[in-house]
Short mmCIF file of C-alpha atoms in Angstrom, two decimals:
data_model
loop_
_atom_site.label_atom_id
_atom_site.label_comp_id
_atom_site.label_asym_id
_atom_site.label_seq_id
_atom_site.Cartn_x
_atom_site.Cartn_y
_atom_site.Cartn_z
CA MET D 1388 43.04 11.62 -21.16
CA LEU D 1389 39.62 12.16 -21.95
CA SER D 1390 38.95 12.03 -25.48
CA GLY D 1391 36.73 15.19 -27.06
CA THR D 1392 33.51 13.10 -26.94
CA GLN D 1393 34.08 12.48 -23.16
CA TRP D 1394 35.08 16.19 -22.48
CA ALA D 1395 31.85 16.68 -24.18
CA ALA D 1396 29.63 14.86 -21.45
CA VAL D 1397 31.26 17.61 -18.98
CA PRO D 1398 29.16 20.02 -19.49
CA PHE D 1399 26.19 17.70 -19.30
CA MET D 1400 26.83 16.39 -15.89
CA CYS D 1401 27.41 20.03 -14.65
CA LEU D 1402 24.00 21.16 -15.94
CA LEU D 1403 22.51 17.87 -14.50
CA ASN D 1404 24.34 18.78 -11.14
CA ALA D 1405 22.79 22.31 -11.06
CA MET D 1406 19.30 21.29 -12.12
CA THR D 1407 19.30 18.72 -9.28
CA ILE D 1408 20.38 21.13 -6.21
CA PHE D 1409 17.78 23.54 -7.61
CA GLY D 1410 14.97 21.32 -8.34
CA ASN D 1411 14.97 19.67 -4.69
CA ILE D 1412 15.83 22.75 -2.99
CA LEU D 1413 12.56 24.01 -4.41
CA VAL D 1414 10.76 21.40 -3.18
CA ILE D 1415 12.07 21.50 0.31
CA VAL D 1416 11.09 25.18 0.35
CA ALA D 1417 8.09 24.59 -1.00
CA VAL D 1418 6.86 22.46 1.80
CA PHE D 1419 8.14 24.75 4.50
CA THR D 1420 6.61 27.79 2.95
CA ASN D 1421 3.26 26.90 1.96
CA ARG D 1422 0.71 25.79 4.76
CA THR D 1423 -1.11 24.09 2.40
CA LEU D 1424 1.89 21.45 1.93
CA ARG D 1425 2.79 21.27 5.49
CA GLN D 1426 1.01 17.87 5.92
CA VAL D 1427 2.20 14.72 7.62
CA GLN D 1428 2.65 12.69 4.23
CA ASN D 1429 4.63 15.59 2.28
CA PHE D 1430 7.26 14.98 4.98
CA LEU D 1431 8.49 11.93 3.05
CA LEU D 1432 8.90 14.05 -0.26
CA VAL D 1433 11.19 16.45 1.91
CA SER D 1434 13.32 13.50 2.80
CA LEU D 1435 13.55 12.49 -0.65
CA ALA D 1436 14.39 15.82 -1.77
CA SER D 1437 16.74 15.77 0.87
CA ALA D 1438 18.68 12.48 -0.32
CA ASP D 1439 18.58 13.93 -3.53
CA LEU D 1440 19.98 17.27 -2.61
CA ALA D 1441 22.71 15.40 -0.66
CA VAL D 1442 23.33 13.77 -3.87
CA GLY D 1443 23.80 16.88 -6.21
CA ILE D 1444 26.03 18.57 -3.58
CA LEU D 1445 28.11 15.83 -1.92
CA VAL D 1446 28.29 13.27 -4.78
CA MET D 1447 27.97 14.61 -8.55
CA PRO D 1448 30.71 17.01 -8.00
CA LEU D 1449 33.50 14.51 -6.80
CA GLN D 1450 32.08 12.12 -9.42
CA ILE D 1451 32.64 14.85 -12.08
CA LEU D 1452 36.36 14.86 -10.82
CA VAL D 1453 36.65 11.29 -10.71
CA TYR D 1454 35.11 11.02 -14.18
CA VAL D 1455 37.91 13.61 -15.64
CA ASP D 1456 40.63 12.02 -13.60
CA PRO D 1457 40.13 8.70 -11.46
CA THR D 1458 43.45 9.41 -9.94
CA ARG D 1459 42.96 12.73 -8.80
CA LEU D 1460 41.36 12.05 -5.33
CA PRO D 1461 43.38 10.85 -2.33
CA ARG D 1462 42.63 7.50 -1.00
CA VAL D 1463 40.77 8.83 2.22
CA VAL D 1464 38.87 11.26 -0.06
CA CYS D 1465 37.96 8.48 -2.16
CA THR D 1466 36.47 6.48 0.29
CA LEU D 1467 34.70 9.50 1.83
CA PHE D 1468 33.43 9.71 -1.79
CA THR D 1469 32.15 6.07 -2.42
CA THR D 1470 30.80 5.91 1.29
CA LEU D 1471 28.46 9.03 0.38
CA ASP D 1472 27.58 7.82 -2.79
CA ILE D 1473 26.32 4.84 -1.79
CA PHE D 1474 24.70 6.37 1.29
CA CYS D 1475 23.04 9.01 -0.64
CA CYS D 1476 21.76 7.15 -3.71
CA THR D 1477 20.54 4.47 -1.27
CA ALA D 1478 18.85 6.89 0.78
CA SER D 1479 17.16 8.23 -2.40
CA ILE D 1480 15.70 4.64 -3.56
CA LEU D 1481 14.35 3.76 -0.08
CA ASN D 1482 12.77 7.34 0.34
CA LEU D 1483 10.84 6.05 -2.94
CA ALA D 1484 10.33 3.00 -1.21
CA ALA D 1485 8.72 4.50 1.80
CA ILE D 1486 6.48 7.10 -0.26
CA ALA D 1487 5.23 3.66 -2.36
CA VAL D 1488 4.48 1.92 1.01
CA ASP D 1489 2.54 5.10 2.35
CA ARG D 1490 0.55 5.41 -0.54
CA TYR D 1491 -0.49 1.82 -0.84
CA ALA D 1492 -1.51 2.23 2.29
CA ALA D 1493 -3.39 5.34 2.42
CA ILE D 1494 -5.36 3.81 -1.18
CA ARG D 1495 -5.64 0.19 0.41
CA TYR D 1496 -6.86 1.05 4.05
CA PRO D 1497 -7.76 4.92 3.61
CA ILE D 1498 -9.71 4.77 6.92
CA GLN D 1499 -7.43 2.81 9.32
CA TYR D 1500 -4.22 4.71 7.95
CA ALA D 1501 -5.90 8.04 8.28
CA THR D 1502 -5.58 7.39 11.97
CA ARG D 1503 -2.08 6.21 12.00
CA ARG D 1504 -0.73 8.15 9.69
CA THR D 1505 1.02 10.48 11.90
CA LEU D 1506 4.44 12.44 12.39
CA ALA D 1507 5.84 9.87 14.40
CA THR D 1508 4.89 7.41 11.88
CA VAL D 1509 6.21 9.28 9.30
CA LEU D 1510 9.57 10.29 11.00
CA ALA D 1511 9.92 6.36 11.68
CA MET D 1512 9.73 5.43 8.20
CA ILE D 1513 12.54 8.19 7.17
CA ALA D 1514 14.83 6.99 9.99
CA ALA D 1515 14.42 3.58 8.76
CA ALA D 1516 15.44 4.82 5.55
CA PHE D 1517 18.22 6.20 6.21
CA GLY D 1518 19.29 3.86 9.17
CA LEU D 1519 19.34 1.02 6.48
CA SER D 1520 21.52 3.04 3.74
CA GLY D 1521 23.92 3.86 6.52
CA VAL D 1522 24.31 0.15 6.91
CA ILE D 1523 24.77 -0.86 3.18
CA SER D 1524 27.13 1.95 2.60
CA ILE D 1525 29.44 1.13 5.50
CA GLY D 1526 31.44 -1.04 3.12
CA PRO D 1527 34.16 1.21 2.05
CA VAL D 1528 34.75 2.59 5.52
CA LEU D 1529 35.46 -1.28 6.87
CA GLY D 1530 38.00 -1.85 4.05
CA PHE D 1531 35.70 -3.28 1.37
CA GLN D 1532 37.24 -0.78 -1.15
CA GLN D 1533 40.07 -2.11 -3.71
CA GLY D 1534 41.93 -0.27 -5.50
CA ASN D 1535 45.03 -0.84 -8.30
CA SER D 1536 47.73 -0.58 -5.45
CA SER D 1537 48.40 -1.85 -2.50
CA ASP D 1538 50.86 1.31 -1.84
CA ALA D 1539 48.64 4.25 0.12
CA SER D 1540 51.19 6.66 -1.11
CA GLN D 1541 50.80 5.97 -4.49
CA SER D 1542 47.86 7.12 -6.66
CA PHE D 1543 44.77 4.48 -7.52
CA ASN D 1544 41.75 4.64 -9.42
CA CYS D 1545 39.04 5.84 -7.31
CA THR D 1546 36.19 3.42 -7.86
CA LEU D 1547 33.23 1.73 -6.37
CA PRO D 1548 33.80 -1.20 -3.98
CA GLU D 1549 34.89 -4.46 -5.79
CA LEU D 1550 34.96 -7.21 -3.65
CA PRO D 1551 32.02 -9.32 -4.71
CA GLY D 1552 30.46 -10.55 -1.52
CA TYR D 1553 30.03 -6.61 -0.92
CA ILE D 1554 28.82 -5.67 -4.61
CA ILE D 1555 26.02 -8.58 -4.14
CA PHE D 1556 25.10 -7.08 -0.50
CA SER D 1557 24.95 -3.52 -1.53
CA ALA D 1558 23.27 -4.11 -4.76
CA MET D 1559 20.31 -6.27 -3.21
CA GLY D 1560 19.71 -3.95 -0.25
CA SER D 1561 20.20 -0.48 -2.26
CA PHE D 1562 18.06 -1.71 -5.31
CA TYR D 1563 16.60 -5.17 -6.05
CA ILE D 1564 14.97 -5.39 -3.04
CA PRO D 1565 13.54 -1.81 -2.58
CA ALA D 1566 12.62 -2.14 -6.36
CA GLY D 1567 10.66 -5.50 -5.72
CA LEU D 1568 8.88 -3.87 -3.01
CA ILE D 1569 8.09 -0.62 -4.97
CA ILE D 1570 6.91 -2.26 -8.18
CA SER D 1571 4.94 -4.71 -6.27
CA LEU D 1572 3.14 -1.95 -4.40
CA TYR D 1573 2.50 0.30 -7.31
CA VAL D 1574 1.09 -2.75 -9.39
CA LYS D 1575 -1.18 -3.30 -6.32
CA ILE D 1576 -2.26 0.47 -6.19
CA TYR D 1577 -2.66 0.04 -10.09
CA ILE D 1578 -4.62 -2.65 -9.74
CA THR D 1579 -6.95 -1.20 -7.06
CA LEU D 1580 -7.44 2.31 -8.61
CA ARG D 1581 -8.07 0.42 -11.77
CA ARG D 1582 -10.88 -1.66 -10.21
CA ARG D 1583 -12.04 1.66 -8.49
CA LEU D 1584 -12.23 3.42 -12.14
CA ARG D 1585 -14.18 0.58 -13.77
CA ARG D 1586 -16.76 0.21 -10.88
CA ARG D 1587 -17.12 4.27 -10.87
CA ALA D 1588 -17.54 4.17 -14.72
CA GLN D 1589 -20.14 1.75 -14.23
CA GLU D 1590 -21.95 3.65 -11.39
CA SER D 1591 -21.90 6.59 -13.79
CA ALA D 1592 -23.67 4.83 -16.54
CA VAL D 1593 -26.39 3.76 -13.99
CA ASN D 1594 -26.60 6.92 -12.83
CA ARG D 1595 -27.01 8.53 -16.05
CA PHE D 1596 -29.81 6.36 -17.62
CA SER D 1597 -31.72 6.55 -14.24
CA GLN D 1598 -31.51 10.44 -14.40
CA ALA D 1599 -32.96 10.20 -17.71
CA THR D 1600 -35.67 8.37 -17.10
CA SER D 1601 -36.69 10.66 -14.17
CA VAL D 1602 -36.41 13.38 -16.27
CA ARG D 1603 -38.49 11.82 -18.79
CA GLN D 1604 -41.30 11.08 -16.02
CA GLY D 1605 -41.14 14.37 -14.89
CA SER D 1606 -41.59 15.89 -18.53
CA ASP D 1607 -44.65 13.71 -18.46
CA ASP D 1608 -45.87 14.89 -15.44
CA ARG D 1609 -45.38 18.43 -16.44
CA SER D 1610 -47.28 17.77 -19.88
CA SER D 1611 -50.06 16.21 -17.88
CA ALA D 1612 -50.40 19.11 -15.48
CA CYS D 1613 -49.92 21.62 -18.08
CA GLY D 1614 -52.57 20.11 -20.39
CA ALA D 1615 -54.87 20.65 -17.35
CA VAL D 1616 -54.17 24.14 -16.47
CA ALA D 1617 -54.66 25.14 -20.35
CA ASN D 1618 -58.19 23.53 -20.54
CA PRO D 1619 -59.35 23.84 -17.09
CA THR D 1620 -62.94 24.34 -17.89
CA THR D 1621 -63.39 20.82 -19.26
CA THR D 1622 -61.68 19.10 -16.44
CA SER D 1623 -63.32 21.39 -14.07
CA ALA D 1624 -66.78 20.90 -15.86
CA ASN D 1625 -66.39 17.20 -15.55
CA ALA D 1626 -65.66 17.13 -11.74
CA ALA D 1627 -68.46 19.54 -11.30
CA THR D 1628 -70.77 17.69 -13.17
CA ALA D 1629 -70.29 14.54 -11.39
CA THR D 1630 -70.45 16.41 -8.13
CA ALA D 1631 -73.49 18.29 -9.05
CA ALA D 1632 -75.64 15.31 -9.86
CA ALA D 1633 -74.52 13.86 -6.50
CA ALA D 1634 -76.12 16.77 -4.72
CA ALA D 1635 -79.51 16.75 -6.57
CA ALA D 1636 -79.81 13.36 -5.63
CA ALA D 1637 -79.23 13.98 -2.23
CA ALA D 1638 -81.55 16.99 -2.25
CA ALA D 1639 -84.17 15.40 -3.73
CA ALA D 1640 -84.33 12.48 -1.06
CA ALA D 1641 -84.38 15.43 1.62
CA GLY D 1642 -87.13 17.15 -0.47
CA GLU D 1643 -84.66 19.91 -0.62
CA ALA D 1644 -84.30 20.53 -4.66
CA VAL D 1645 -83.81 24.34 -4.06
CA THR D 1646 -80.82 23.87 -2.11
CA ALA D 1647 -79.42 21.35 -4.79
CA ASN D 1648 -79.90 24.13 -7.17
CA SER D 1649 -78.02 26.43 -5.22
CA ASN D 1650 -75.02 24.01 -4.45
CA ASN D 1651 -75.18 23.19 -8.37
CA SER D 1652 -74.98 26.70 -9.12
CA SER D 1653 -72.11 27.47 -6.65
CA ILE D 1654 -70.05 24.24 -7.75
CA ASN D 1655 -70.27 25.53 -11.58
CA GLY D 1656 -69.26 28.81 -10.45
CA GLY D 1657 -66.11 28.86 -7.78
CA GLY D 1658 -65.73 25.21 -7.69
CA ILE D 1659 -63.91 25.47 -11.36
CA GLN D 1660 -61.78 28.25 -10.16
CA ASP D 1661 -60.59 26.01 -7.22
CA ALA D 1662 -59.70 23.04 -9.35
CA SER D 1663 -57.52 25.37 -11.72
CA GLU D 1664 -55.99 26.98 -8.82
CA SER D 1665 -54.99 23.44 -7.58
CA ILE D 1666 -53.95 21.90 -10.99
CA ALA D 1667 -51.60 25.07 -11.49
CA THR D 1668 -50.03 24.50 -7.90
CA ALA D 1669 -49.36 20.81 -8.60
CA ALA D 1670 -47.82 21.56 -12.48
CA ALA D 1671 -45.35 24.28 -10.50
CA ALA D 1672 -44.44 21.50 -7.82
CA ALA D 1673 -43.65 19.31 -10.45
CA ALA D 1674 -41.60 21.38 -12.60
CA ALA D 1675 -39.67 22.63 -9.54
CA ALA D 1676 -38.97 18.79 -8.24
CA ALA D 1677 -37.85 18.22 -12.11
CA TYR D 1678 -35.46 20.80 -12.05
CA GLN D 1679 -34.24 19.89 -8.84
CA ARG D 1680 -33.86 16.51 -9.91
CA GLN D 1681 -31.85 17.73 -13.12
CA LEU D 1682 -29.81 20.09 -10.82
CA LEU D 1683 -28.66 17.31 -8.56
CA ALA D 1684 -28.02 14.96 -11.31
CA GLY D 1685 -25.43 17.68 -12.78
CA LYS D 1686 -23.67 18.11 -9.69
CA ALA D 1687 -23.31 14.40 -9.46
CA ARG D 1688 -22.23 13.95 -12.95
CA ALA D 1689 -19.53 16.52 -12.67
CA ARG D 1690 -18.30 15.03 -9.35
CA GLN D 1691 -17.99 11.62 -11.02
CA LYS D 1692 -16.45 13.01 -13.87
CA ILE D 1693 -13.75 14.93 -11.49
CA SER D 1694 -13.17 11.72 -10.08
CA LEU D 1695 -12.79 9.39 -12.92
CA MET D 1696 -10.26 12.32 -14.24
CA ARG D 1697 -8.15 11.84 -11.04
CA GLU D 1698 -8.07 8.18 -11.09
CA ARG D 1699 -6.80 8.55 -14.69
CA ARG D 1700 -4.18 10.95 -13.71
CA ALA D 1701 -3.06 8.73 -10.78
CA LEU D 1702 -2.99 5.81 -13.00
CA ARG D 1703 -0.81 7.71 -15.49
CA THR D 1704 1.37 9.22 -12.48
CA LEU D 1705 2.17 5.64 -11.39
CA GLY D 1706 3.20 4.38 -14.70
CA ILE D 1707 5.65 7.42 -15.15
CA VAL D 1708 7.19 6.84 -11.83
CA MET D 1709 7.83 3.24 -12.19
CA GLY D 1710 9.25 3.78 -15.62
CA VAL D 1711 11.32 6.59 -14.68
CA PHE D 1712 12.82 4.87 -11.61
CA MET D 1713 13.56 1.65 -13.54
CA LEU D 1714 14.89 3.36 -16.79
CA CYS D 1715 17.22 5.53 -14.56
CA TRP D 1716 18.73 2.90 -12.04
CA LEU D 1717 18.41 -0.74 -13.89
CA PRO D 1718 21.24 -0.44 -16.18
CA PHE D 1719 23.59 0.76 -13.51
CA PHE D 1720 22.77 -1.94 -11.21
CA ILE D 1721 22.95 -4.79 -13.96
CA PHE D 1722 26.64 -3.17 -14.66
CA TYR D 1723 27.46 -3.01 -10.86
CA LEU D 1724 26.36 -6.40 -10.18
CA ALA D 1725 28.01 -7.92 -13.06
CA GLY D 1726 31.19 -6.55 -11.83
CA ALA D 1727 31.05 -9.01 -9.06
CA TRP D 1728 31.76 -11.53 -12.04
CA GLY D 1729 34.65 -9.53 -13.61
CA VAL D 1730 32.44 -8.18 -16.40
CA LYS D 1731 33.12 -4.40 -16.58
CA GLN D 1732 32.97 -1.94 -19.54
CA LYS D 1733 33.86 1.46 -18.20
CA SER D 1734 32.50 3.82 -20.81
CA ALA D 1735 29.04 1.98 -20.38
CA PHE D 1736 29.55 2.04 -16.53
CA ASP D 1737 30.10 5.81 -16.48
CA ALA D 1738 26.76 6.35 -18.69
CA ALA D 1739 24.99 4.21 -16.40
CA VAL D 1740 26.06 5.92 -13.20
CA TRP D 1741 24.99 9.30 -14.51
CA LEU D 1742 21.72 7.95 -15.93
CA GLY D 1743 21.41 6.94 -11.97
CA TYR D 1744 22.20 10.16 -10.91
CA LEU D 1745 19.22 11.79 -13.30
CA ASN D 1746 16.61 10.03 -10.97
CA SER D 1747 17.47 12.72 -8.30
CA ALA D 1748 17.04 15.42 -11.28
CA LEU D 1749 13.82 13.92 -12.12
CA ASN D 1750 12.39 13.02 -8.40
CA PRO D 1751 11.44 16.52 -7.92
CA ILE D 1752 9.74 17.07 -11.24
CA ILE D 1753 7.60 13.54 -11.03
CA TYR D 1754 6.64 14.12 -7.21
CA THR D 1755 5.41 17.79 -7.93
CA VAL D 1756 4.39 18.49 -11.20
CA PHE D 1757 1.35 15.92 -10.85
CA ASN D 1758 0.43 17.60 -7.65
CA GLU D 1759 -1.70 20.95 -7.90
CA ASP D 1760 -0.43 22.24 -4.53
CA PHE D 1761 3.13 21.74 -5.44
CA ARG D 1762 2.82 23.20 -8.90
CA ARG D 1763 0.98 26.42 -7.08
CA ALA D 1764 3.42 26.73 -4.44
CA VAL D 1765 6.49 26.41 -6.84
CA ALA D 1766 5.15 28.98 -9.30
CA ARG D 1767 4.68 31.38 -6.43
CA LEU D 1768 8.20 30.55 -5.17
CA LEU D 1769 9.45 31.24 -8.92
CA ARG D 1770 7.23 34.72 -9.28
CA LEU D 1771 8.91 35.84 -5.93
CA SER D 1772 12.19 35.03 -7.20
CA GLY D 1773 11.44 37.18 -10.12
CA ARG D 1774 9.96 39.75 -8.32
CA ALA D 1775 13.06 39.72 -6.44
CA GLU D 1776 15.35 40.59 -9.25
CA ALA D 1777 13.05 43.55 -10.52
CA ALA D 1778 13.63 44.89 -6.92
CA VAL D 1779 17.37 44.41 -7.07
CA GLY D 1780 17.18 46.03 -10.47
CA VAL D 1781 15.09 49.03 -8.80
CA VAL D 1782 17.70 49.29 -6.35
CA ASP D 1783 20.25 49.73 -8.63
CA ARG D 1784 18.84 52.51 -10.23
CA GLY D 1785 17.58 54.54 -6.92
CA GLY D 1786 18.99 55.79 -3.81
CA ASP D 1787 19.63 54.70 -0.25
CA GLY D 1788 16.23 55.19 0.77
CA GLN D 1789 14.35 53.76 -1.69
CA GLU D 1790 17.09 50.29 -1.24
CA MET D 1791 15.68 50.42 2.11
CA SER D 1792 12.27 50.43 1.31
CA THR D 1793 12.68 47.82 -1.50
CA LEU D 1794 14.55 45.29 1.05
CA GLN D 1795 12.10 45.79 3.31
CA ARG D 1796 9.05 44.95 1.27
CA LEU D 1797 10.60 41.90 -0.27
CA ARG D 1798 11.66 40.78 3.06
CA HIS D 1799 7.95 41.03 4.22
CA ARG D 1800 7.00 39.10 0.88
CA LEU D 1801 9.49 36.27 1.71
CA LEU D 1802 8.98 36.06 5.56
CA GLY D 1803 5.23 36.51 5.29
#
């Protein structure tokens, strides 16, 4: 019989079971009801959510029964349960590995992989994940299950397979090899993003320096031009005097002094106005060019800032993904592998089992909360759910005609 402390864990198990089912259903519905999310790569998340949903529906409830009374399940049901347990949990881990492969290829080879990331490629990755899971989990069906009784009519403790060879095989295939692949790929992604972040930070600093220099030069140009506009008489008079002297010399040589005087008068009059207008136009053009440079520089800085923020957020996400995955599954597989050498500690093993199941509840949070499109889609679904509850309340208070109208509007919102 369970102690009081052990019974206290049962409500937590039930709550975790409900969270797993609810969260993964949300992910699946969000992808298929939101056009923005119906992208090829998101089908990997749907596959992961499907495996985790199977853990919540097929595995966790039976695990609660086994936790309360290990002898409750018949031998055939126990064999089916352990097979499903290994299959669903392995499928979840291998889908995480497939997502890691997809993300690494998309970041490391963005152009080449963009043309190869087709629906057929993603479906092949999903089929490989579930196919390998089936191969690894078939052990209990083949008779690798051991109980404490050789008589099928007697009750026995329903446990995972205890044959050392199968324990090592399943532990390596279900966790250690996929975990090594996931960690190595995410470390490479981290290094790639880190280098890209450092390079963009350097480019941002260089751009800020060049933009500041450009702005100062534009200010100097505007100051010179504005100075000329502010005192056009002096500037134009100097130009007019030089031009008049040249014209007078030419006129004297040709014997046309009167014409020279006339030209001198014309230059001193209309020439000043023409020069002032030219300088004003140049000043306006310089000011417009400087403003355009500042505007473009501001947009470039904004884009770089957004890019840097996304890179940093991606690095944090990688750390959370790897940390949660290892924290949830490593303790279980340490205890599971130790069982091959007869090292067993039931209470610690039970806690490690549910810590592994916790990963199936956290996956829909980790892989969606950091995605803005997923957050919007989930929020929209939750708002629709709230409106549906409000509509049901209105139906309860209204008549038959109002009930039909409300249900029709709700159906239109959900399906439209």
